[in-house]
Coordinates of C-alpha atoms in Angstrom, one line a residue:
M1 CA 12.8 23.7 7.8
T2 CA 10.6 22.1 5.2
G3 CA 8.2 19.5 6.5
Y4 CA 6.4 16.6 4.9
Y5 CA 3.2 18.5 4.3
D6 CA 5.0 21.5 2.9
I7 CA 6.5 19.2 0.3
V8 CA 3.1 17.6 -0.4
L9 CA 1.5 21.0 -1.0
G10 CA 4.3 21.8 -3.4
L11 CA 4.0 18.5 -5.3
I12 CA 0.3 18.7 -5.9
P13 CA 0.5 21.4 -8.6
V14 CA 3.8 20.2 -9.9
A15 CA 2.4 16.7 -10.5
L16 CA -0.8 18.1 -12.0
L17 CA 0.9 20.6 -14.4
G18 CA 4.2 18.7 -14.9
I19 CA 2.8 15.3 -15.8
T20 CA 0.0 16.9 -17.9
A21 CA 2.6 18.9 -19.8
A22 CA 5.0 15.9 -20.2
L23 CA 2.3 13.7 -21.5
T24 CA 1.1 16.4 -23.9
V25 CA 4.7 16.8 -25.2
V26 CA 5.0 13.0 -25.7
G27 CA 2.0 13.1 -27.9
L28 CA -1.0 12.2 -25.7
S29 CA -4.0 14.5 -26.2
L30 CA -4.8 17.1 -23.6
T31 CA -8.1 15.5 -22.7
A32 CA -6.3 12.3 -21.8
A33 CA -3.2 13.9 -20.1
V34 CA -5.2 16.0 -17.6
P35 CA -7.0 13.0 -16.0
L36 CA -3.7 11.1 -15.7
G37 CA -2.0 14.1 -14.1
S38 CA -4.8 14.6 -11.7
L39 CA -4.7 10.9 -10.7
V40 CA -1.1 11.4 -9.6
A41 CA -2.1 14.5 -7.7
I42 CA -5.0 12.7 -6.0
A43 CA -2.6 9.8 -5.1
I44 CA -0.3 12.3 -3.4
I45 CA -3.2 13.8 -1.5
G46 CA -4.4 10.4 -0.5
H47 CA -1.0 9.4 0.8
A48 CA -0.8 12.5 2.9
M49 CA -4.3 12.0 4.3
F50 CA -4.5 8.3 4.9
V51 CA -1.0 6.7 4.9
N52 CA 1.0 9.4 6.6
T53 CA -1.8 10.9 8.7
P54 CA -1.6 14.3 10.3
A55 CA -2.0 13.2 13.9
D56 CA -1.5 15.2 17.0
V57 CA 0.9 14.1 19.7
S58 CA -0.8 11.8 22.2
D59 CA -1.9 13.1 25.6
E60 CA 0.7 11.0 27.4
A61 CA 3.6 12.5 25.5
R62 CA 2.5 16.2 26.1
S63 CA 3.3 16.4 29.8
A64 CA 4.7 14.3 32.6
R65 CA 2.9 16.4 35.2
P66 CA -0.5 15.3 36.5
P67 CA -3.4 17.7 35.7
L68 CA -4.2 20.5 38.1
N69 CA -7.4 20.3 40.1
A70 CA -9.9 23.1 39.6
D71 CA -10.8 23.0 43.3

């Protein structure tokens, strides 16, 4: 099953190369198309890091059992 972060990892090069190629085909110069494509890729990375954060499951949700004593 494909997760959110698998899709993000696939979208980064697709955004960078696809948007750059599309803007170049439209008539924008390569030196202007590459930064615009990279801004979209950076936005995808930023969304994955800060908006939909990769957080672990909280300690309370892991187990309903009390911790074992070492003694």
